[in-house]
CSV table of C-alpha atoms in Angstrom, one decimal:
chain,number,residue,atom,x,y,z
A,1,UNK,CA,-15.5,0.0,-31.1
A,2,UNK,CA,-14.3,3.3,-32.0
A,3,UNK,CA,-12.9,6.0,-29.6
A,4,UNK,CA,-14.4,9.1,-29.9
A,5,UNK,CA,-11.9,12.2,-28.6
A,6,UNK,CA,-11.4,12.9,-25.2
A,7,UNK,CA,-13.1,9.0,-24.1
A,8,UNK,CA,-10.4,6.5,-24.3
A,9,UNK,CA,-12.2,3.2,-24.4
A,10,UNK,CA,-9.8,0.9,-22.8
A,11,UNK,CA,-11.2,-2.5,-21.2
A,12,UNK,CA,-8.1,-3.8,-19.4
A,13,UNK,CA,-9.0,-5.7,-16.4
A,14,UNK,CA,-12.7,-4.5,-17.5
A,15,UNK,CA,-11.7,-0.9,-16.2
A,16,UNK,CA,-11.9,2.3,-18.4
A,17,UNK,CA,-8.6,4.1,-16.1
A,18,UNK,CA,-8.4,7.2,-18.6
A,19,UNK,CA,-12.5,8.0,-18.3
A,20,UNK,CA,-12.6,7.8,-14.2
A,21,UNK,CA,-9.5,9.6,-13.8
A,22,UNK,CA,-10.4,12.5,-16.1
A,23,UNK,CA,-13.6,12.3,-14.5
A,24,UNK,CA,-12.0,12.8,-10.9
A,25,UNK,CA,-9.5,15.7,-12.1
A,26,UNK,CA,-12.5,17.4,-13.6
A,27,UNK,CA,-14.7,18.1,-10.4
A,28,UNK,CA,-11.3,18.1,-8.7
A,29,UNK,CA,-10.5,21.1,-10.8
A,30,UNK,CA,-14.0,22.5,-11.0
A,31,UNK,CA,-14.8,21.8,-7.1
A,32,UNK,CA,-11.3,23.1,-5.3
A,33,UNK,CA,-13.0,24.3,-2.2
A,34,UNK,CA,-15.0,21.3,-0.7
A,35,UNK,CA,-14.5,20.2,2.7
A,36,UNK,CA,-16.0,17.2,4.5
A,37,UNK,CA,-16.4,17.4,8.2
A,38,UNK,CA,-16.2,14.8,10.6
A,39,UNK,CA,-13.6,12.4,12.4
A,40,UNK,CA,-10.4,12.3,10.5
A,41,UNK,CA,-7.2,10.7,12.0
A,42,UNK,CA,-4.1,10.3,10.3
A,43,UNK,CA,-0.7,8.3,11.1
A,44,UNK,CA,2.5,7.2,9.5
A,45,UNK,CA,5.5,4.9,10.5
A,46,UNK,CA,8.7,4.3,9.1
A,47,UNK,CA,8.7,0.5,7.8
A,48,UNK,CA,12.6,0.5,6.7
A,49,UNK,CA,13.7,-2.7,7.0
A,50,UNK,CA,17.1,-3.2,10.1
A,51,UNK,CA,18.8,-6.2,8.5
A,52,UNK,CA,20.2,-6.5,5.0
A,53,UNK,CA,16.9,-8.1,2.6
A,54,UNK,CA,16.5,-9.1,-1.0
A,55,UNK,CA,14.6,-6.0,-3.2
A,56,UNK,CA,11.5,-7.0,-5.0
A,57,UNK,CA,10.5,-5.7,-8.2
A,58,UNK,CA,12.1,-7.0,-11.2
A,59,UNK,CA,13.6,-10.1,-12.1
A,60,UNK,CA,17.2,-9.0,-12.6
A,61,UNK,CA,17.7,-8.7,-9.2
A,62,UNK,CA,18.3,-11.9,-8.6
A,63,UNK,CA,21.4,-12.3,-9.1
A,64,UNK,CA,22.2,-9.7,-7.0
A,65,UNK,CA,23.0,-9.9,-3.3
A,66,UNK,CA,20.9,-8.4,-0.2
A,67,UNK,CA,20.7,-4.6,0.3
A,68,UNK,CA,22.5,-3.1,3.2
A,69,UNK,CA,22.2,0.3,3.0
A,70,UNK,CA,19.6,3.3,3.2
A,71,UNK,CA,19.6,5.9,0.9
A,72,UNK,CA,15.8,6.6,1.8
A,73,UNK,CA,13.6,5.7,4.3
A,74,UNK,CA,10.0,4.2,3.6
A,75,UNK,CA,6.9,4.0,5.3
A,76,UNK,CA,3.5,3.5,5.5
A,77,UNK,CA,0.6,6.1,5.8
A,78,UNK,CA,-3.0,5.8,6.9
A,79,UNK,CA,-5.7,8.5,7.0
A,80,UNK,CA,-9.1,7.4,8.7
A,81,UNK,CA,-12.2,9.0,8.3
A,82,UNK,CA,-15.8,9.1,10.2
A,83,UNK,CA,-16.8,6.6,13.3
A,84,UNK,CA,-18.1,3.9,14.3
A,85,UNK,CA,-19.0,0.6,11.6
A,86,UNK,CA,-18.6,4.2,9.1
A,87,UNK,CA,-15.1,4.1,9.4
A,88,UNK,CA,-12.6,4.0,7.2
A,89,UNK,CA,-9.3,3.5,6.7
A,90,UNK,CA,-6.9,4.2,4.1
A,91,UNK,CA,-3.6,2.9,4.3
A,92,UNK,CA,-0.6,3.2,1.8
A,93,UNK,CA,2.9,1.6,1.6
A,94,UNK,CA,6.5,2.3,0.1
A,95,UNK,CA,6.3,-1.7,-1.5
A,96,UNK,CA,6.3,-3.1,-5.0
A,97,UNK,CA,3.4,-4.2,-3.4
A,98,UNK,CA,1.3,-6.1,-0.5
A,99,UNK,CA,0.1,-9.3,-0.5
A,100,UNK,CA,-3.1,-10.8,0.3
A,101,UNK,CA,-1.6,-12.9,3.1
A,102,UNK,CA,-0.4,-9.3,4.8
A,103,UNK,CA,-4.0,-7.5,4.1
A,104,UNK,CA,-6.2,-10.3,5.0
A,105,UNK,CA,-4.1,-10.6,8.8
A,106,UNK,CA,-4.0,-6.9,9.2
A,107,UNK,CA,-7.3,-5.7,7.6
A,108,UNK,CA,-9.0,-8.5,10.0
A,109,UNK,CA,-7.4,-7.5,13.2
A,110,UNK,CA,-8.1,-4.0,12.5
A,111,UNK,CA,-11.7,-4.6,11.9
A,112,UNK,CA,-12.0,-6.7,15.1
A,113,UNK,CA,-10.5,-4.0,17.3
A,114,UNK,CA,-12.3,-1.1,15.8
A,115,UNK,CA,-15.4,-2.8,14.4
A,116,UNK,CA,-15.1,-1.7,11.1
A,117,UNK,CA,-16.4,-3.7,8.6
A,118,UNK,CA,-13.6,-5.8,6.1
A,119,UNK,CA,-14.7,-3.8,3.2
A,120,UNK,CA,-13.9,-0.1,4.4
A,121,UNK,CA,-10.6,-1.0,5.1
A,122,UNK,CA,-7.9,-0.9,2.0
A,123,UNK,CA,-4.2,-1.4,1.8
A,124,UNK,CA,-2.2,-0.1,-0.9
A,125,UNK,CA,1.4,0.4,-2.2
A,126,UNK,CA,3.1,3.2,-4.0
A,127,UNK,CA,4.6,-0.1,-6.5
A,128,UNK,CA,8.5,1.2,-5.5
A,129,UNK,CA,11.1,-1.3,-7.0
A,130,UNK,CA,13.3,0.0,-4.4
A,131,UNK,CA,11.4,-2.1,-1.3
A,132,UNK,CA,11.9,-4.3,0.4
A,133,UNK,CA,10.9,-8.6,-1.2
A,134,UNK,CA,7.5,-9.3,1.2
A,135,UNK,CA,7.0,-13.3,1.4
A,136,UNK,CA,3.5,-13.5,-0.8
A,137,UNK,CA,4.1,-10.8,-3.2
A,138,UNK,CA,5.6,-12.0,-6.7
A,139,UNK,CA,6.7,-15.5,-5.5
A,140,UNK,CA,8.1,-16.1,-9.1
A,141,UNK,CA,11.0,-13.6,-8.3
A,142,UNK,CA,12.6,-15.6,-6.4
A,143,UNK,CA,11.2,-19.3,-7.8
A,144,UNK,CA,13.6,-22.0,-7.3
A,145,UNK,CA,12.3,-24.0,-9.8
A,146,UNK,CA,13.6,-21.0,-12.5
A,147,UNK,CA,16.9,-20.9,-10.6
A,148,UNK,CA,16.6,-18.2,-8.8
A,149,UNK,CA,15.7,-19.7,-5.2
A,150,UNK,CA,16.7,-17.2,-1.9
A,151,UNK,CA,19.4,-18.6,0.2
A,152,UNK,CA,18.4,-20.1,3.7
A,153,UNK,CA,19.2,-16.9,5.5
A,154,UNK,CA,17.7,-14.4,3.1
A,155,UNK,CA,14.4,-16.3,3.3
A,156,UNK,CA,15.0,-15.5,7.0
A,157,UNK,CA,15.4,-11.8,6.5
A,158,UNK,CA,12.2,-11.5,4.0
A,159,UNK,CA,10.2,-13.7,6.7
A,160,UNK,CA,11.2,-11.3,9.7
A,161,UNK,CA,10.5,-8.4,7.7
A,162,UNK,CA,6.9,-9.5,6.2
A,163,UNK,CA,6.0,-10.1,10.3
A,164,UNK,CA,7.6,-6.9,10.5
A,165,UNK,CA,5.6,-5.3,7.8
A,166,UNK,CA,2.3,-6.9,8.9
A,167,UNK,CA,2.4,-5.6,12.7
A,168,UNK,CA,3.6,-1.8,11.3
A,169,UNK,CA,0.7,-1.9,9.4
A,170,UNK,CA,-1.5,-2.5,11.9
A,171,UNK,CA,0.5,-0.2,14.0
A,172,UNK,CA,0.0,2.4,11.7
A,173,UNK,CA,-3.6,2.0,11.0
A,174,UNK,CA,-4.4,1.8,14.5
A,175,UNK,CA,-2.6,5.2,15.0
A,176,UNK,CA,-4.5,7.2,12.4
A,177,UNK,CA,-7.8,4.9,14.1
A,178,UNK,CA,-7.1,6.3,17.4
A,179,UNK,CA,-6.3,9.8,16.7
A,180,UNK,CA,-9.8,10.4,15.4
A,181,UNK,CA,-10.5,14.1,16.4
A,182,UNK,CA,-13.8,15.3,15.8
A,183,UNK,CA,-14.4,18.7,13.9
A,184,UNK,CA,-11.1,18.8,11.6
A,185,UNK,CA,-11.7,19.9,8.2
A,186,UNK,CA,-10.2,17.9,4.9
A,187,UNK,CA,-10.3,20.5,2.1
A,188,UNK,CA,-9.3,19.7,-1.2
């Protein structure tokens, strides 16, 4: 198939990236003064780990012993919008990424508090490969069978920090949940 100029025809994961996102800047660009009005909330926590923990993101880490220091803090975000089963909720995270075994337990308790349905609420990270490791998330980083297996105690640390993780997250989407405030104005 030939590209024509402007249309990039790219089928990775059966998603043309370059088409939607020039797409979006375009009425981005072309529309910069609409508003939506409703029930917005918005919340963010700091989700920096308190003990020394492994970094995920690449494999040449491993080698490499815990972090123990702070140069930057991370955290998580999370903007809700509307009411009711129209909810919904947005939340992002400093990570490499978040696993399914993190969104499945927070997305579900989230939607039983609030009654939002499963589907209107999404998780996402900012990819970082200066965050914390979070058990679920590239398990062949730290594989044992290719060497490279985490020592009893820094299993520990990423285990406390993934419950950590799991309950900020639900902290910080039931923040930005509860601080719904009718009327506010999101202009873009």
């Amino acid at each position: 198939m030939r590209a024509r100029r402007g249309l990039t025809m790219c089928f990775i994961r059966g998603a043309c990236r370059t088409l939607g996102t020039s797409t979006l800047l375009v009425w981005l660009l072309c529309c910069p003064t609409v508003a939506q009005t409703g029930y917005f909330g918005a919340a963010q926590i700091d989700i920096t780990p308190t003990t020394p923990i492994r970094l995920s993101g690449y494999v040449g880490r491993d080698s490499l012993p815990e972090s123990t220091g702070v140069q930057q803090h991370i955290m998580a975000s999370a903007a809700a919008f509307g009411i009711g089963s129209d909810t919904s909720l947005l939340i992002t995270v400093d990570s490499t990424g978040v696993p399914g075994n993190v969104v499945d337990v927070v997305s579900a308790n989230l939607s039983a508090s609030f009654g939002i349905p499963r589907e209107r609420i999404v998780i996402s990270s900012t990819h970082s490969h200066s965050a914390p490791q979070i058990n679920g998330y590239l398990p062949n980083l730290f594989d044992p069978a290719a060497g490279r297996a985490l020592t009893p105690l820094e299993q520990q640390h990423v285990n406390t920090y993934t419950s950590q993780i799991t309950g900020w997250l639900q902290q910080v989407g039931s923040n930005a949940l509860s601080n719904r405030s009718p009327g506010n104005q999101i202009t873009w």
